mmCIF file of C-alpha atoms in Angstrom:
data_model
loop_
_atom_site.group_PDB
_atom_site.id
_atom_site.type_symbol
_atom_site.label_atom_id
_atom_site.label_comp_id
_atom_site.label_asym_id
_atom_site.label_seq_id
_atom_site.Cartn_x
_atom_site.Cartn_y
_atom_site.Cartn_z
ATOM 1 C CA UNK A 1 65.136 44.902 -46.040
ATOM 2 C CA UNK A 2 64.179 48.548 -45.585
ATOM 3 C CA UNK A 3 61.514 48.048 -48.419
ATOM 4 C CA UNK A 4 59.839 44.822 -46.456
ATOM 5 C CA UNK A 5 60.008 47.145 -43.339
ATOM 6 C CA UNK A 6 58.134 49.987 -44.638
ATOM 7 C CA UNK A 7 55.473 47.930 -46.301
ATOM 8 C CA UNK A 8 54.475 45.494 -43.355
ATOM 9 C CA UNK A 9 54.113 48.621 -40.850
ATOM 10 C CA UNK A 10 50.477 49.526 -42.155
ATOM 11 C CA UNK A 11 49.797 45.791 -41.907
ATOM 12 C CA UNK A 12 50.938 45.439 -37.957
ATOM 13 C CA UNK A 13 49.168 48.912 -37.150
ATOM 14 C CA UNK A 14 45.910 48.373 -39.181
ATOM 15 C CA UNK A 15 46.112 44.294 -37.206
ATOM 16 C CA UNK A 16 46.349 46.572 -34.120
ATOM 17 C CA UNK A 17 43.750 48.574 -34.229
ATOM 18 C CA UNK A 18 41.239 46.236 -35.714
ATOM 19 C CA UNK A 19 42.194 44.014 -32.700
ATOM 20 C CA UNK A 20 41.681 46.927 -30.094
ATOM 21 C CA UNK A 21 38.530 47.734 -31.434
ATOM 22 C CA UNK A 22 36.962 44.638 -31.294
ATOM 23 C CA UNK A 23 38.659 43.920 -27.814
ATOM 24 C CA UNK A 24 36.199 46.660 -26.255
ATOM 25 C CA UNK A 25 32.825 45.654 -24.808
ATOM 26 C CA UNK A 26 29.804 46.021 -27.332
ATOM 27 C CA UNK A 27 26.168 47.634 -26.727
ATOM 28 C CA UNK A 28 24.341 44.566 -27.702
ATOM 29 C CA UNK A 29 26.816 42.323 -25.315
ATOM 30 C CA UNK A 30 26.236 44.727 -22.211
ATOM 31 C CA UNK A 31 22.404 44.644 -22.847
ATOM 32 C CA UNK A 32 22.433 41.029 -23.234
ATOM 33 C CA UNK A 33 24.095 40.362 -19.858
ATOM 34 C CA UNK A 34 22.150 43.190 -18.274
ATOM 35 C CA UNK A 35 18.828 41.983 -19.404
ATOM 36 C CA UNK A 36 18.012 39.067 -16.856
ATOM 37 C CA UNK A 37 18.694 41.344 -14.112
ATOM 38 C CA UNK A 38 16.409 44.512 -14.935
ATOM 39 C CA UNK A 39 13.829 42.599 -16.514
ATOM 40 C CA UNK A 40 12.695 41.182 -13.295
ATOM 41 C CA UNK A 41 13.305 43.893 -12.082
ATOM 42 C CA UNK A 42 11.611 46.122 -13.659
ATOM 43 C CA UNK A 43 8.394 43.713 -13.891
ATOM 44 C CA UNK A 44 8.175 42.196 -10.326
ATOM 45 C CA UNK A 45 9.622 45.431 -8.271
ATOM 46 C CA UNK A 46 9.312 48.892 -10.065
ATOM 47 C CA UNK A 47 5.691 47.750 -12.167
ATOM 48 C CA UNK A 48 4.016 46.550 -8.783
ATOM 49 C CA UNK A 49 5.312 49.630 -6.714
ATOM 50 C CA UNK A 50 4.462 52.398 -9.747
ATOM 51 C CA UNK A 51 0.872 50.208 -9.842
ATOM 52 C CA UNK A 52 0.162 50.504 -5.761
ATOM 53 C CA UNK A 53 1.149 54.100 -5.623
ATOM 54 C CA UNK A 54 -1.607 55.083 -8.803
ATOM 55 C CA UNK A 55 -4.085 52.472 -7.109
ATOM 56 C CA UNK A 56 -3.408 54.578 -3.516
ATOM 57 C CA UNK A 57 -4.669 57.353 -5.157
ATOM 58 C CA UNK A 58 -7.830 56.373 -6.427
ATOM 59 C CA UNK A 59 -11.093 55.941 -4.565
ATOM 60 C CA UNK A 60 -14.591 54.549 -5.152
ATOM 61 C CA UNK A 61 -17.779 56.290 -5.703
ATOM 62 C CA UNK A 62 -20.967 55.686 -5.978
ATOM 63 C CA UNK A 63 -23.582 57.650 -7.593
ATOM 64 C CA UNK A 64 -27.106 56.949 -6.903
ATOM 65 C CA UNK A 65 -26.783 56.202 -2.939
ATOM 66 C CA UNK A 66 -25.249 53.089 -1.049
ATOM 67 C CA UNK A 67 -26.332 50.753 -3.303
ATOM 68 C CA UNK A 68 -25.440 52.410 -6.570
ATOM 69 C CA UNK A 69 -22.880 52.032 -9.525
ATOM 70 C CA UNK A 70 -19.334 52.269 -8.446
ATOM 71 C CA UNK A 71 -16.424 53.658 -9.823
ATOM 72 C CA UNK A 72 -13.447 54.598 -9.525
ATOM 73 C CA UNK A 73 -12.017 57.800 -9.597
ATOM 74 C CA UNK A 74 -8.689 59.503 -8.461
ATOM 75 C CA UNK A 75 -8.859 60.819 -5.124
ATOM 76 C CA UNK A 76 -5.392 62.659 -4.515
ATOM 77 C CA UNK A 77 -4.478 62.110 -1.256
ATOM 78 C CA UNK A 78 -7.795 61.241 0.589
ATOM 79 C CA UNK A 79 -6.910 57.165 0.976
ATOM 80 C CA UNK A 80 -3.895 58.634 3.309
ATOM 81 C CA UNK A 81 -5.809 60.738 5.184
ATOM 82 C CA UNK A 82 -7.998 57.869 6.147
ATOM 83 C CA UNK A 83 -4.408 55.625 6.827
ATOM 84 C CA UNK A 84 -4.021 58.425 9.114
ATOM 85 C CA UNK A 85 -7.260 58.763 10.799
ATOM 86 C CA UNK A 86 -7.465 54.976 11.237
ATOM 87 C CA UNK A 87 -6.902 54.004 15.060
ATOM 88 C CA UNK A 88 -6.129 50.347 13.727
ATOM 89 C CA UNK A 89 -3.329 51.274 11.784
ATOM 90 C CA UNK A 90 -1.579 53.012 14.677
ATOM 91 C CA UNK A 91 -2.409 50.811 17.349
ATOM 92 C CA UNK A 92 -0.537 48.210 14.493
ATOM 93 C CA UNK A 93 2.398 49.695 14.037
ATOM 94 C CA UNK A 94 2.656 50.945 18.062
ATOM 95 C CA UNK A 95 2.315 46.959 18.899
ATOM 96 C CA UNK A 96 5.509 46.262 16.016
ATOM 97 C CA UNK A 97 7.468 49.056 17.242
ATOM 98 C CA UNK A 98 7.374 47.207 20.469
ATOM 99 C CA UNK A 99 8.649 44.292 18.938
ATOM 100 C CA UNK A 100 11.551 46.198 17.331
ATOM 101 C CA UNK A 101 12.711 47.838 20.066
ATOM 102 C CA UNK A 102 12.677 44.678 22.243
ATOM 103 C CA UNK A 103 13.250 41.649 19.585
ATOM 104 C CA UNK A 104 16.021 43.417 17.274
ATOM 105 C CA UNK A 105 18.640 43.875 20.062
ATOM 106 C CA UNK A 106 18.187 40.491 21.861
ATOM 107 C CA UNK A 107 18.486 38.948 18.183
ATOM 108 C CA UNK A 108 21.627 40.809 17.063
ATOM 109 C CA UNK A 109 22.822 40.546 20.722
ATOM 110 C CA UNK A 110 22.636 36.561 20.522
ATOM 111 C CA UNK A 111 23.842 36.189 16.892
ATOM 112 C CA UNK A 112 27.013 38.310 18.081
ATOM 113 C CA UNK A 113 27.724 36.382 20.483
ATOM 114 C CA UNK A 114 27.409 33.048 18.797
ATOM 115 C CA UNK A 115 29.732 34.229 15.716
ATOM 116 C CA UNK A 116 32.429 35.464 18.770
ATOM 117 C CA UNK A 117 32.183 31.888 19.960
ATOM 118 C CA UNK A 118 32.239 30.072 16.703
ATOM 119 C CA UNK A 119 35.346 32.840 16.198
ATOM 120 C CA UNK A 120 37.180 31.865 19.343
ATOM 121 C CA UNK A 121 39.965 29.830 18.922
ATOM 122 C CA UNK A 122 38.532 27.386 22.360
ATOM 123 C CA UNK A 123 35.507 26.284 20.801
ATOM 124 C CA UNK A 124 36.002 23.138 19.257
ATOM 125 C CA UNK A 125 33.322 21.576 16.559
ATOM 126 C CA UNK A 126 32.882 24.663 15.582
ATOM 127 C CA UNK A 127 31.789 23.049 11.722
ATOM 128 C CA UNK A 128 28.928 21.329 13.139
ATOM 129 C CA UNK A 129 28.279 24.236 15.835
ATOM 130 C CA UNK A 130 27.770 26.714 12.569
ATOM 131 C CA UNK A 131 25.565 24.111 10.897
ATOM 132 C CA UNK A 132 23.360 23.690 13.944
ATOM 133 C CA UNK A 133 22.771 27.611 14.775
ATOM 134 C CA UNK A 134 21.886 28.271 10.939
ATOM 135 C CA UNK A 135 19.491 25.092 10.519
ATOM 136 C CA UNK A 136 16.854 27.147 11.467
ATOM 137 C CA UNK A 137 17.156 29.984 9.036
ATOM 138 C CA UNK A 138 17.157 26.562 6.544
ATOM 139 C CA UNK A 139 13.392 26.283 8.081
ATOM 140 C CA UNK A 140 10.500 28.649 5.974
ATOM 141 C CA UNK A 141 9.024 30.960 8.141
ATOM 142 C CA UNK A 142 5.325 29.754 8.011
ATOM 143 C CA UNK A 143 6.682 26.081 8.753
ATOM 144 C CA UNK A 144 8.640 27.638 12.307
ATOM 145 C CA UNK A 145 5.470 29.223 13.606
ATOM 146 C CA UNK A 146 3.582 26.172 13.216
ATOM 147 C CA UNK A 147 5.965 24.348 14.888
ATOM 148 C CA UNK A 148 6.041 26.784 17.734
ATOM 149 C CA UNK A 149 2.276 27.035 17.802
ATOM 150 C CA UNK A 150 2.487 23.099 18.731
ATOM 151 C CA UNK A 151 4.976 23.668 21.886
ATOM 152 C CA UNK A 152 2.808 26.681 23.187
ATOM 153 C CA UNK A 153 -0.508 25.293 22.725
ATOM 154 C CA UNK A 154 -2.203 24.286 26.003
ATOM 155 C CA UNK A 155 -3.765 20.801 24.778
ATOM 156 C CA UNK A 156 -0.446 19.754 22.593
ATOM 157 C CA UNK A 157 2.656 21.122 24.106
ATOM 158 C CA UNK A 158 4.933 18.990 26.094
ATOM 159 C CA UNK A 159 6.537 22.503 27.070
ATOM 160 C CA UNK A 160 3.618 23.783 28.969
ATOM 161 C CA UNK A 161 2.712 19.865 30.528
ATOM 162 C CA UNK A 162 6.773 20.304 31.998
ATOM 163 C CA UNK A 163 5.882 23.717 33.312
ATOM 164 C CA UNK A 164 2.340 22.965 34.981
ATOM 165 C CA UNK A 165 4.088 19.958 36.411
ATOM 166 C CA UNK A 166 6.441 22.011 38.386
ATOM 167 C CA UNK A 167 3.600 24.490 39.604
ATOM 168 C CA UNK A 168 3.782 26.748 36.694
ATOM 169 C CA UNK A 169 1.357 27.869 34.369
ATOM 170 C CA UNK A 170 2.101 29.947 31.218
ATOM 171 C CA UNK A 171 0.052 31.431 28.834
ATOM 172 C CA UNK A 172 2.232 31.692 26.249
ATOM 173 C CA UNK A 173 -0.774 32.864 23.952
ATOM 174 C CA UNK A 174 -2.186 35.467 26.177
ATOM 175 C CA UNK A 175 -3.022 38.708 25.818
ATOM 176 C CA UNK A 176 0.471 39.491 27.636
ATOM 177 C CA UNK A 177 2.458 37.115 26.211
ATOM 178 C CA UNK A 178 1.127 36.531 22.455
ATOM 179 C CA UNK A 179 3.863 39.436 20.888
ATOM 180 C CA UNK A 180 6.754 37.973 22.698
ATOM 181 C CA UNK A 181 5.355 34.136 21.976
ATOM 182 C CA UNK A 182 5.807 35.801 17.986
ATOM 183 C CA UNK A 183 8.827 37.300 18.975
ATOM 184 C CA UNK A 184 10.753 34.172 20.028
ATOM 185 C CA UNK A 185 9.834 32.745 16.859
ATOM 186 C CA UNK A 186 11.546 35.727 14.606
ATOM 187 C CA UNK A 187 14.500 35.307 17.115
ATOM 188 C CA UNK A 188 14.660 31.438 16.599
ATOM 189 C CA UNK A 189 14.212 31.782 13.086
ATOM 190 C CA UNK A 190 17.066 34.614 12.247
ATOM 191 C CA UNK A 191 19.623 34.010 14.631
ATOM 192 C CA UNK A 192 21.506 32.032 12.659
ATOM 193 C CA UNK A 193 21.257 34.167 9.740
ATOM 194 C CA UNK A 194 22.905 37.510 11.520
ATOM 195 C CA UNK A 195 25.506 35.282 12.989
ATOM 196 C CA UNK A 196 26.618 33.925 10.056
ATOM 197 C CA UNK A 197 27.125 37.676 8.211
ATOM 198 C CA UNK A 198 28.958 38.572 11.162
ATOM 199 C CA UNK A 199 30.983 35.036 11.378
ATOM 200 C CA UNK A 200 31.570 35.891 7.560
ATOM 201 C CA UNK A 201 33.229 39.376 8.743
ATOM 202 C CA UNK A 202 34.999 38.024 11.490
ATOM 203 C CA UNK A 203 36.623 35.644 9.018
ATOM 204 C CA UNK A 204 37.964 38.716 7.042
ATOM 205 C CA UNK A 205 40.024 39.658 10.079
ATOM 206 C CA UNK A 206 44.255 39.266 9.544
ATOM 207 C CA UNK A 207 45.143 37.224 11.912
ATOM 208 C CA UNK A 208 48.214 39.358 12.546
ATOM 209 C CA UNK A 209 46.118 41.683 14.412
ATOM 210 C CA UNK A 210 45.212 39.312 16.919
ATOM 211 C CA UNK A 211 48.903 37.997 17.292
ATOM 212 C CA UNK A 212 49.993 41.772 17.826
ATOM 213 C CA UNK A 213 47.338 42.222 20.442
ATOM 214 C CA UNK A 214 48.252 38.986 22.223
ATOM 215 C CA UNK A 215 51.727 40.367 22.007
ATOM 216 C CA UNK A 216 50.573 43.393 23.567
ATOM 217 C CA UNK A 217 48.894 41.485 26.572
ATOM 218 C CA UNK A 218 45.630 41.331 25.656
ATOM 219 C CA UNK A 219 43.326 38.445 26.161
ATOM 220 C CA UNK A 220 40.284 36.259 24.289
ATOM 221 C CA UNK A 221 37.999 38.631 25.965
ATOM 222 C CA UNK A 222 39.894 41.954 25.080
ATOM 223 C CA UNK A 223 40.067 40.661 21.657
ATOM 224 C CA UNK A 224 37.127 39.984 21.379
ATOM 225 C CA UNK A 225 35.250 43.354 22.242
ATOM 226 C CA UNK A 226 37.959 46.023 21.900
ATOM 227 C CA UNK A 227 39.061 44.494 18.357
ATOM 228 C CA UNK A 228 36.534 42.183 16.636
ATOM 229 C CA UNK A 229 33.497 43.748 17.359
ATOM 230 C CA UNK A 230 34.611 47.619 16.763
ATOM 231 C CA UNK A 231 36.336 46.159 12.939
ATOM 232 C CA UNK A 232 32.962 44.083 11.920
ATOM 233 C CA UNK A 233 30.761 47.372 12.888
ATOM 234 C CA UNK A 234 29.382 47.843 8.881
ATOM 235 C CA UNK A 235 28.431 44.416 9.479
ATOM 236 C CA UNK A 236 26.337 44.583 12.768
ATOM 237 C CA UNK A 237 24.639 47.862 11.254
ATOM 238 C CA UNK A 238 23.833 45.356 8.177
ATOM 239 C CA UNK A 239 22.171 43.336 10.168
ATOM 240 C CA UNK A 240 19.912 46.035 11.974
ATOM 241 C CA UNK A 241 19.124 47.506 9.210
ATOM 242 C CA UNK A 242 17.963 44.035 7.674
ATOM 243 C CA UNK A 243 16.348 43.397 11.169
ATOM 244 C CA UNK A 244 14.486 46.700 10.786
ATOM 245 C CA UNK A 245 12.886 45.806 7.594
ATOM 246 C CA UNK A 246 11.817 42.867 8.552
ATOM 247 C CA UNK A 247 9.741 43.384 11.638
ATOM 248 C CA UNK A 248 7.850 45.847 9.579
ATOM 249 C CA UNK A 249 7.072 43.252 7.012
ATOM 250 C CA UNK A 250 6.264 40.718 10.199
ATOM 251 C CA UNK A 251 3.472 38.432 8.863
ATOM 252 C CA UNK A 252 3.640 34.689 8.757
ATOM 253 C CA UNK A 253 4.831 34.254 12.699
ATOM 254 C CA UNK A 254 1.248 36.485 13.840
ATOM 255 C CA UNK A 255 -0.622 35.237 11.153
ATOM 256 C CA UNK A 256 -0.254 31.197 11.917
ATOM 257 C CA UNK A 257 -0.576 31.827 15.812
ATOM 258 C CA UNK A 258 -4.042 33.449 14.853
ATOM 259 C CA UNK A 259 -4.969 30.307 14.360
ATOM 260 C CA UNK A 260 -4.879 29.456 17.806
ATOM 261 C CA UNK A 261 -5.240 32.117 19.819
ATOM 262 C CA UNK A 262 -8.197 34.923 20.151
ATOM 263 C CA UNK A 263 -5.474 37.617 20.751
ATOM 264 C CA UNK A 264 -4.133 38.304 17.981
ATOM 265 C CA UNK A 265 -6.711 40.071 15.700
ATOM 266 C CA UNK A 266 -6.284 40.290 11.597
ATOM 267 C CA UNK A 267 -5.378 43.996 12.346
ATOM 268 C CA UNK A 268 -2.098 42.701 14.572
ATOM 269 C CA UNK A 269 0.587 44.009 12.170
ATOM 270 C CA UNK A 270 0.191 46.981 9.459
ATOM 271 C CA UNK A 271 1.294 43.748 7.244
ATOM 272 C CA UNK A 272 -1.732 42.091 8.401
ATOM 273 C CA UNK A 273 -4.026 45.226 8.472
ATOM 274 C CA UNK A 274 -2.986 45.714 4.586
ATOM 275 C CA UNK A 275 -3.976 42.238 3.898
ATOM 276 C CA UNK A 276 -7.121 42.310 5.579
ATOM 277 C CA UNK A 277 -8.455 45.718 4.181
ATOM 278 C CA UNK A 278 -7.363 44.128 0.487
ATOM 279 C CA UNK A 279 -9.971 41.119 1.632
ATOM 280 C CA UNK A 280 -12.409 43.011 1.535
ATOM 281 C CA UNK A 281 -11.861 44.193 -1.438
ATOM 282 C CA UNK A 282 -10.719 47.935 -0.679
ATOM 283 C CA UNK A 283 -7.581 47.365 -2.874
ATOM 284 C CA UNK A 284 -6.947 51.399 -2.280
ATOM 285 C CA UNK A 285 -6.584 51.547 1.059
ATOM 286 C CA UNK A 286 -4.485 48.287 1.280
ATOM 287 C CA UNK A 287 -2.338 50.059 -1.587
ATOM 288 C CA UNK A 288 -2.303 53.222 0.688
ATOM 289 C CA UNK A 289 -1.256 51.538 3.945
ATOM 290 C CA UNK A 290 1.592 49.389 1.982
ATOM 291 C CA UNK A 291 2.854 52.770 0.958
ATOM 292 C CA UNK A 292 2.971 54.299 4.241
ATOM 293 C CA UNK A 293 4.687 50.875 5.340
ATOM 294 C CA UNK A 294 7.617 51.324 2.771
ATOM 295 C CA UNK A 295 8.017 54.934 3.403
ATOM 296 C CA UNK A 296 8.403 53.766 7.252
ATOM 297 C CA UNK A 297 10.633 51.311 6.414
ATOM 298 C CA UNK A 298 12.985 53.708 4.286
ATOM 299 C CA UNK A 299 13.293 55.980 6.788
ATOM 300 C CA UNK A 300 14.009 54.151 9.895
ATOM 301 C CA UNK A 301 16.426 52.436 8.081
ATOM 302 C CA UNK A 302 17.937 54.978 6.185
ATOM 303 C CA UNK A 303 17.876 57.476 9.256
ATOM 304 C CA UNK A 304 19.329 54.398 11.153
ATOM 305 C CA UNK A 305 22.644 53.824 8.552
ATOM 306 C CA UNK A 306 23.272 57.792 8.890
ATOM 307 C CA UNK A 307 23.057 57.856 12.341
ATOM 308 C CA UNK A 308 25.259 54.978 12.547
ATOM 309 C CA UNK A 309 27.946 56.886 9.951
ATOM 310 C CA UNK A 310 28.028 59.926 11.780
ATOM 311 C CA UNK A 311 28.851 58.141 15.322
ATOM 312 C CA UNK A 312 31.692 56.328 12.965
ATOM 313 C CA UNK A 313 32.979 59.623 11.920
ATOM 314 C CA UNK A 314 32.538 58.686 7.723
#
């Protein structure tokens, strides 16, 4: 017996470590599973944003007068210094500020409140209530803004017949009211999508807490704003930050309404502004202004999320 013993010990230990080396996760395995992520990444994020930044610095020359060869040539830092200098671009991003400032909160405001109702334990339906306020996210955004250009059109909307038939008469695509005509659309259109991040949160909440509170004396509306909205914070800071991105990158809401109103010009958004300097065929300027729209972007929303942190004490 002691004989057997000693002899089938190298067997179990050399079993055991051939089995716990082959148990741990291989080089070729990790690439494998890591490759469909980077690879798009790498070609469709990092290869486009390394190519604008080297197109941004390059300009054109011409050598022999206006009607010359061209060429191309790096330029350092000139094609910013013209971003800077243009009025166009400012007056742009001025106008989408504007928007921020007044669309972001009345969004986030509204989708709040709709995921508190859909929360509340009074609302009934509350399946086909959630449907119904995300269908619209469910919509692409070119396909909203024509649909909203047919309800404030003068000659088409039944909107605007209802209003001039009870001695009113809005101009929904007027000089005054064109950004906020834009803006409803955005707010339509992403509602539903905040709410249901912040629905998703609320869902995450032990119900224990609200028992205790209820214990406690508290009611719905005491819940509601003293505990639910304070616990889903990260989320509603999510959401701005989201919000934030996306009115710089406005586009498809301005750019469809263009089509049927005189007041809003192909310079109406830096988004717009970048696309129409790229039409005609300054590809270095449009690369420069889409670079001093990202670096926007990132800080606003980065100065946003540590603003936010420090309030919050982390």
């Amino acid at each position: 017996m002691t004989d057997f013993t000693t002899r089938a010990t190298p067997v179990v230990a050399s079993r055991g470590r051939r089995r716990l080396d082959g148990g741990g996760p291989r080089t070729g395995t990790v690439v494998a599973f890591l490759t469909p992520f980077f690879l798009p990444f790498v070609l469709f994020y990092l290869v486009p944003v390394g190519y604008a930044l080297w197109q941004s610095l390059r300009v054109v020359r011409r050598t022999g007068g206006q009607y010359g060869t061209s060429y191309t040539t790096f330029g350092g830092l000139e094609q910013y210094v013209q971003v800077f200098r243009n009025g166009e671009f400012w007056a742009s991003i001025e106008r989408i500020g504007l928007f921020g400032i007044v669309q972001v909160p009345v969004m986030l405001f509204a989708a709040l409140i709709m995921a508190l109702l859909l929360d509340s334990p009074l609302l009934r339906l509350k399946a086909f209530f959630r449907i119904t306020a995300f269908m619209p996210y469910a919509v692409p955004g070119v396909i909203a803004a024509i649909m909203w250009s047919y309800l404030y059109s003068p000659q088409l909307s039944p909107v605007v017949d209802l209003f001039n038939g009870l001695g009113l008469h809005p101009d929904f695509l007027g000089p005054n009211a064109v950004l906020w005509s834009a803006a409803n659309v955005s707010t339509w259109l992403w509602t539903g999508y905040n709410m249901l991040i912040m629905f998703s949160a609320l869902q995450s909440i032990p119900q224990e807490l609200y028992e205790a509170a209820r214990i406690d004396g508290a009611g719905n509306w005491t819940i509601a704003w003293r505990i639910k909205v304070p616990i889903i914070a990260p989320s509603i800071v999510l959401t701005t930050v989201f919000s934030i991105i996306g009115t710089l990158q406005l586009y498809a809401e301005p750019a469809v309404l263009r089509q049927i109103s005189s007041n809003i010009s192909s310079t109406f958004t830096p988004n717009m502004l970048a696309y129409a300097v790229a039409s005609g065929n300054n590809y270095q300027q449009a690369a420069a202004i889409s670079v001093v729209i990202a670096v926007i972007t990132f800080v606003l929303s980065f100065g946003f999320m540590r603003l936010t942190s420090k309030k919050a004490g982390l």
